[in-house]
Amino acid sequence: MRIESDVKLDYSDVLLRPKRSTLTSRSEVDLEREFSFYHSPKIWKGVPIIASNMLSSGTFEMARVLSTYKIITAFHKFYSLEDFQKFFQQPIDPNFICYTTGIREEDMEKFRALLKAGLLAKFTFISLDVPNGYIEKFRGVLKEVRKMCPEHVLIAGNVVTNEMTEELILSGADIVKVGIGPGSVCTTRKMTGVGYPQLSAVIECADAAHGIANHQGGGLIIADGGQQYPSCIIKAFCGGADFNMAGSLFSGFEESAGKVVEKNGKKFKEYFGLSSNKVLKDLYGTKAEHRAAEGRYTLIPLKGSLHYFLQDLFGSLRSTGTYIGARKLKEFPKRATFIRVTHQLTTYLEKYEAE
């Protein structure tokens, strides 16, 4: 047993220090980025935000909307081959959709079937998604998928430490997904005691990934989960995240999936973790005796149109750029200075914003 005593931070533990800026308008801040990759020969350009593969946000309907904003949608794991065949009957930009798979044998059988049918060729991104990216089998599957799909941009995770970030990149990942337990419906930290404060995880894993580079490009990371507000996405970018992935922020809208529930005259949409009892029983058929649920079920107030949220999200990002003097999103880490704040202040701010 050992104890690490270094301070580790979540998004709520910091604010950004304003700096002298020469920008005269939010419209001057460029939110698009262009990336090349360590393994894949592809070049990608867009707004580096991803709607996660949650059942409420990782849907075909969301992809149709978000692709027009140059935002990526990571599809959830429960679409069938036939579902994808129907989806691709209408054209969509492959740069803004991501196929998600687990590493169970049934996941890989479906993966091989889509590959054989030519459907995976319609994606730029493939995400290998497991809650625990530290198991040996995960790296083995990653290496296998890299051999089968040498042209694709491969995403792998989740992990929260620098050494495993490096290991996954060297094993075939172009982008590593960072985050264990920060999501609003994830209970991994409560159930297992495992996790890592998300902002510190992003900073440390970004440093590790960016240190691996070749003639094509360098390793990249996604900050996955824990974004309660647009400011959390901003802080992740300032901490060095190349991409941001969020589930709850893209849930509860008219365009989001989920059953509408009415309580006390107010409308809500269902939202639940992929390791919740609801998913384990309803979609996997059963919860194995050897495992515990590490996700929860909740209701999100119906938010209205997704388009208004995206306008606010983009506006928030651009506003931060004017505060810290960054004309481009890629400049955010260079311009950012974090200020640690007290727990009492963050609690007050969260209570105030909730009201």
Coordinates of C-alpha atoms in Angstrom, one line a residue:
M1 CA 0.0 0.0 0.0
R2 CA 1.2 3.5 -0.8
I3 CA -0.4 7.0 -0.6
E4 CA 0.1 9.7 -3.1
S5 CA -0.1 13.1 -1.4
D6 CA 0.1 15.4 -4.4
V7 CA -2.9 17.6 -4.9
K8 CA -5.3 16.4 -7.6
L9 CA -8.1 18.6 -9.0
D10 CA -11.6 18.3 -10.5
Y11 CA -13.2 20.9 -12.7
S12 CA -15.0 22.5 -9.8
D13 CA -11.7 23.1 -8.0
V14 CA -10.4 25.8 -10.4
L15 CA -11.3 28.9 -12.2
L16 CA -9.5 30.6 -15.1
R17 CA -7.5 33.8 -14.6
P18 CA -8.4 36.5 -17.2
K19 CA -5.6 38.1 -19.1
R20 CA -5.0 41.0 -21.4
S21 CA -6.6 40.3 -24.8
T22 CA -6.4 41.9 -28.2
L23 CA -9.6 40.3 -29.4
T24 CA -12.5 42.7 -30.1
S25 CA -15.3 40.2 -30.6
R26 CA -16.2 36.6 -29.7
S27 CA -16.6 35.9 -33.4
E28 CA -12.8 36.1 -33.8
V29 CA -12.3 32.9 -31.9
D30 CA -11.9 29.8 -34.1
L31 CA -13.4 26.6 -32.6
E32 CA -12.3 24.2 -35.3
R33 CA -9.1 22.2 -35.0
E34 CA -7.2 20.0 -37.5
F35 CA -5.6 16.8 -36.3
S36 CA -3.2 14.2 -37.8
F37 CA -2.7 10.9 -35.9
Y38 CA 0.0 8.6 -34.6
H39 CA -1.3 5.5 -36.5
S40 CA -4.1 6.5 -38.9
P41 CA -3.0 8.4 -42.0
K42 CA -6.3 10.4 -42.0
I43 CA -6.6 14.1 -41.4
W44 CA -9.6 15.4 -39.4
K45 CA -11.0 18.9 -39.1
G46 CA -14.0 20.0 -37.0
V47 CA -15.1 21.1 -33.6
P48 CA -13.5 18.5 -31.3
I49 CA -16.5 17.7 -29.1
I50 CA -18.2 14.3 -29.0
A51 CA -21.6 13.2 -27.9
S52 CA -20.9 10.1 -25.9
N53 CA -22.1 6.6 -26.6
M54 CA -24.8 6.8 -24.0
L55 CA -28.2 5.5 -25.1
S56 CA -29.7 9.1 -24.9
S57 CA -26.9 10.8 -26.9
G58 CA -25.2 8.3 -29.1
T59 CA -28.0 8.0 -31.6
F60 CA -28.6 8.3 -35.3
E61 CA -30.9 11.3 -34.7
M62 CA -28.3 13.1 -32.7
A63 CA -25.7 12.4 -35.4
R64 CA -27.9 14.0 -38.1
V65 CA -28.0 17.2 -36.1
L66 CA -24.5 17.3 -34.6
S67 CA -22.7 16.6 -37.9
T68 CA -24.1 19.8 -39.3
Y69 CA -22.1 21.6 -36.5
K70 CA -19.0 19.5 -37.2
I71 CA -19.4 17.7 -33.9
I72 CA -18.9 13.9 -33.6
T73 CA -21.4 11.4 -32.4
A74 CA -20.2 8.1 -30.8
F75 CA -23.0 5.6 -31.4
H76 CA -24.1 3.4 -28.6
K77 CA -23.3 -0.3 -28.7
F78 CA -26.8 -1.6 -29.2
Y79 CA -27.4 -0.8 -32.8
S80 CA -27.5 -3.9 -35.1
L81 CA -26.0 -4.4 -38.5
E82 CA -29.4 -4.0 -40.0
D83 CA -29.8 -0.7 -38.1
F84 CA -26.6 0.7 -39.6
Q85 CA -27.6 -0.5 -43.1
K86 CA -30.8 1.6 -42.8
F87 CA -29.0 4.5 -41.4
F88 CA -26.5 4.7 -44.2
Q89 CA -29.2 4.8 -46.8
Q90 CA -29.1 8.6 -46.3
P91 CA -25.7 10.3 -46.7
I92 CA -23.8 11.6 -43.7
D93 CA -20.2 12.9 -43.4
P94 CA -18.0 10.0 -42.1
N95 CA -15.8 12.5 -40.2
F96 CA -18.5 13.1 -37.6
I97 CA -19.6 9.6 -36.7
C98 CA -17.9 7.0 -34.5
Y99 CA -18.6 3.3 -34.2
T100 CA -18.4 2.0 -30.6
T101 CA -17.6 -1.6 -29.6
G102 CA -16.9 -3.5 -26.5
I103 CA -14.4 -6.4 -26.2
R104 CA -16.8 -9.3 -25.4
E105 CA -16.9 -12.0 -28.0
E106 CA -20.4 -11.0 -29.2
D107 CA -19.2 -7.4 -29.6
M108 CA -16.3 -8.6 -31.8
E109 CA -18.6 -10.9 -33.8
K110 CA -20.8 -7.9 -34.7
F111 CA -17.7 -5.9 -35.4
R112 CA -16.4 -8.5 -37.9
A113 CA -19.8 -8.7 -39.5
L114 CA -19.9 -4.9 -40.1
L115 CA -16.3 -5.0 -41.4
K116 CA -17.2 -7.8 -43.9
A117 CA -20.3 -5.9 -45.0
G118 CA -18.3 -2.8 -45.7
L119 CA -20.1 -0.7 -43.2
L120 CA -17.1 0.2 -41.0
A121 CA -15.5 1.8 -44.1
K122 CA -18.2 4.5 -43.7
F123 CA -16.8 5.6 -40.3
T124 CA -13.7 7.7 -39.7
F125 CA -13.6 6.8 -36.0
I126 CA -13.8 3.5 -34.1
S127 CA -14.0 3.5 -30.3
L128 CA -13.1 0.5 -28.1
D129 CA -15.0 1.3 -25.0
V130 CA -14.7 -0.4 -21.7
P131 CA -15.0 0.9 -18.1
N132 CA -11.6 -0.5 -17.2
G133 CA -8.8 0.0 -19.8
Y134 CA -6.2 -1.5 -17.5
I135 CA -7.1 -5.2 -18.2
E136 CA -4.7 -7.1 -20.4
K137 CA -7.4 -8.4 -22.7
F138 CA -8.3 -4.9 -23.7
R139 CA -4.8 -4.2 -25.1
G140 CA -4.9 -7.5 -27.0
V141 CA -8.2 -6.6 -28.7
L142 CA -6.9 -3.1 -29.4
K143 CA -3.9 -4.6 -31.3
E144 CA -6.2 -6.9 -33.2
V145 CA -8.5 -4.1 -34.3
R146 CA -5.6 -2.0 -35.4
K147 CA -4.5 -4.8 -37.7
M148 CA -8.0 -5.2 -39.1
C149 CA -8.5 -1.4 -39.5
P150 CA -5.2 0.3 -40.3
E151 CA -6.8 3.4 -41.8
H152 CA -9.3 4.2 -39.1
V153 CA -8.8 6.6 -36.2
L154 CA -8.9 4.3 -33.2
I155 CA -10.1 5.6 -29.8
A156 CA -9.5 3.4 -26.7
G157 CA -10.3 3.8 -23.0
N158 CA -11.0 4.5 -20.3
V159 CA -7.9 5.1 -18.3
V160 CA -6.7 7.9 -16.0
T161 CA -2.9 7.6 -15.7
N162 CA 0.0 8.6 -17.9
E163 CA 1.7 5.2 -18.1
M164 CA -1.5 3.5 -19.4
T165 CA -2.2 6.4 -21.8
E166 CA 1.3 5.7 -23.4
E167 CA 0.7 2.0 -23.4
L168 CA -2.6 2.3 -25.3
I169 CA -1.1 4.6 -27.9
L170 CA 1.8 2.3 -28.5
S171 CA -0.6 -0.6 -28.7
G172 CA -2.6 1.0 -31.5
A173 CA -4.8 3.8 -30.2
D174 CA -4.7 7.2 -31.9
I175 CA -6.8 8.8 -29.1
V176 CA -7.1 7.7 -25.5
K177 CA -10.3 8.2 -23.6
V178 CA -9.6 9.6 -20.1
G179 CA -12.0 9.3 -17.2
I180 CA -13.0 6.8 -14.6
G181 CA -16.1 7.6 -12.5
P182 CA -16.6 11.3 -13.2
G183 CA -19.9 11.0 -15.2
S184 CA -23.1 12.2 -13.6
V185 CA -24.7 8.7 -13.7
C186 CA -21.5 6.7 -13.1
T187 CA -21.1 5.3 -9.6
T188 CA -17.8 3.5 -10.0
R189 CA -16.1 5.8 -7.5
K190 CA -18.8 5.1 -4.9
M191 CA -19.0 1.4 -5.6
T192 CA -15.3 0.5 -6.0
G193 CA -13.3 3.4 -4.6
V194 CA -11.4 3.7 -7.9
G195 CA -11.0 6.9 -9.8
Y196 CA -9.0 10.0 -10.3
P197 CA -10.0 13.7 -10.1
Q198 CA -10.8 14.5 -13.7
L199 CA -8.9 17.7 -14.4
S200 CA -5.7 16.3 -13.1
A201 CA -6.2 13.1 -15.1
V202 CA -6.7 15.2 -18.2
I203 CA -3.6 17.3 -17.6
E204 CA -1.4 14.3 -16.8
C205 CA -2.7 12.0 -19.6
A206 CA -2.5 14.8 -22.2
D207 CA 1.1 15.4 -21.2
A208 CA 1.9 11.7 -21.7
A209 CA 0.0 11.4 -25.0
H210 CA 1.5 14.5 -26.5
G211 CA 5.0 13.2 -25.7
I212 CA 4.5 10.4 -28.2
A213 CA 4.8 11.5 -31.8
N214 CA 6.1 10.4 -35.2
H215 CA 6.3 11.8 -38.7
Q216 CA 2.5 11.6 -39.1
G217 CA 1.3 13.1 -35.8
G218 CA 1.1 12.6 -32.0
G219 CA -1.0 10.9 -29.4
L220 CA -4.2 12.6 -28.4
I221 CA -6.7 12.3 -25.6
I222 CA -10.4 12.7 -25.0
A223 CA -11.7 14.1 -21.7
D224 CA -14.6 11.8 -21.1
G225 CA -17.3 12.7 -18.5
G226 CA -17.7 15.0 -15.5
Q227 CA -18.8 18.0 -17.6
Q228 CA -21.7 19.5 -15.7
Y229 CA -21.5 22.9 -17.4
P230 CA -19.9 24.3 -20.6
S231 CA -17.2 25.7 -18.4
C232 CA -16.1 22.1 -17.6
I233 CA -15.5 21.5 -21.3
I234 CA -13.6 24.7 -21.5
K235 CA -11.4 23.7 -18.5
A236 CA -10.7 20.4 -20.0
F237 CA -9.5 22.0 -23.3
C238 CA -7.4 24.4 -21.2
G239 CA -5.9 21.4 -19.4
G240 CA -4.7 19.9 -22.7
A241 CA -7.6 17.7 -23.8
D242 CA -7.7 17.4 -27.6
F243 CA -11.3 16.3 -27.6
N244 CA -14.2 16.5 -25.1
M245 CA -16.8 13.7 -24.7
A246 CA -20.1 14.4 -22.8
G247 CA -23.3 12.4 -22.2
S248 CA -25.6 14.3 -19.9
L249 CA -24.9 17.7 -21.6
F250 CA -26.3 16.2 -24.8
S251 CA -29.2 14.5 -23.1
G252 CA -32.7 15.7 -22.2
F253 CA -33.3 17.6 -25.5
E254 CA -36.1 17.2 -27.9
E255 CA -33.6 15.5 -30.3
S256 CA -32.2 13.2 -27.6
A257 CA -33.4 9.7 -27.1
G258 CA -35.1 8.6 -23.9
K259 CA -38.6 8.1 -22.7
V260 CA -40.4 11.3 -21.6
V261 CA -41.7 11.1 -18.0
E262 CA -44.1 13.7 -16.5
K263 CA -43.8 14.4 -12.7
N264 CA -45.7 17.1 -10.9
G265 CA -46.7 18.8 -14.1
K266 CA -43.0 18.9 -15.4
K267 CA -41.5 16.9 -18.2
F268 CA -38.3 14.9 -17.9
K269 CA -36.3 12.5 -20.0
E270 CA -34.7 9.3 -18.8
Y271 CA -31.0 9.1 -18.4
F272 CA -28.9 6.2 -17.1
G273 CA -25.4 4.8 -17.0
L274 CA -24.4 2.0 -19.3
S275 CA -23.5 -0.1 -16.2
S276 CA -26.8 0.6 -14.5
N277 CA -29.2 -2.1 -13.4
K278 CA -31.6 -0.9 -16.1
V279 CA -29.1 -1.4 -18.9
L280 CA -27.7 -4.7 -17.5
K281 CA -31.2 -6.2 -17.2
D282 CA -33.1 -4.6 -20.1
L283 CA -30.4 -4.7 -22.8
Y284 CA -27.9 -7.3 -21.7
G285 CA -30.7 -9.5 -20.5
T286 CA -29.3 -10.1 -17.0
K287 CA -26.9 -8.9 -14.4
A288 CA -24.3 -11.5 -13.8
E289 CA -23.9 -12.6 -10.2
H290 CA -20.2 -11.7 -10.1
R291 CA -20.8 -8.0 -10.9
A292 CA -22.3 -4.9 -9.3
A293 CA -24.1 -2.1 -11.1
E294 CA -21.8 0.9 -11.4
G295 CA -24.3 3.3 -13.0
R296 CA -27.6 4.9 -11.9
Y297 CA -30.9 5.9 -13.4
T298 CA -32.1 9.5 -13.2
L299 CA -34.4 12.0 -14.9
I300 CA -33.2 15.1 -16.7
P301 CA -35.6 18.0 -17.1
L302 CA -36.7 18.4 -20.8
K303 CA -34.4 21.1 -22.1
G304 CA -36.0 22.1 -25.4
S305 CA -34.1 22.3 -28.7
L306 CA -30.5 21.1 -29.0
H307 CA -29.7 23.9 -31.4
Y308 CA -30.1 26.6 -28.6
F309 CA -27.7 24.6 -26.3
L310 CA -25.1 24.4 -29.1
Q311 CA -25.4 28.1 -29.7
D312 CA -24.7 28.7 -26.0
L313 CA -21.9 26.2 -25.9
F314 CA -20.1 27.7 -28.8
G315 CA -20.7 31.2 -27.3
S316 CA -19.2 30.1 -24.0
L317 CA -16.1 28.7 -25.7
R318 CA -15.6 31.9 -27.7
S319 CA -16.2 34.1 -24.7
T320 CA -13.5 32.3 -22.8
G321 CA -11.2 32.9 -25.7
T322 CA -11.7 36.6 -25.4
Y323 CA -11.1 36.4 -21.6
I324 CA -7.7 34.6 -21.9
G325 CA -6.6 36.0 -25.2
A326 CA -6.9 32.9 -27.3
R327 CA -7.9 33.3 -31.0
K328 CA -8.0 29.6 -31.7
L329 CA -9.2 26.6 -29.6
K330 CA -5.8 25.0 -29.9
E331 CA -4.3 28.1 -28.1
F332 CA -6.4 27.5 -24.9
P333 CA -3.8 25.4 -23.0
K334 CA -1.0 28.0 -23.8
R335 CA -3.1 30.9 -22.6
A336 CA -4.7 29.3 -19.6
T337 CA -3.8 29.9 -16.0
F338 CA -5.8 28.0 -13.4
I339 CA -6.6 29.4 -10.0
R340 CA -7.4 27.0 -7.2
V341 CA -10.6 27.9 -5.3
T342 CA -11.9 26.8 -2.0
H343 CA -14.5 24.0 -1.5
Q344 CA -16.8 26.6 0.1
L345 CA -16.7 28.8 -3.0
T346 CA -17.4 25.9 -5.4
T347 CA -20.3 24.7 -3.2
Y348 CA -21.8 28.1 -3.2
L349 CA -21.5 28.5 -7.0
E350 CA -23.0 25.1 -7.7
K351 CA -25.9 25.9 -5.3
Y352 CA -26.4 29.3 -7.0
E353 CA -26.4 27.9 -10.5
A354 CA -28.8 25.2 -9.5
E355 CA -31.3 27.8 -8.3

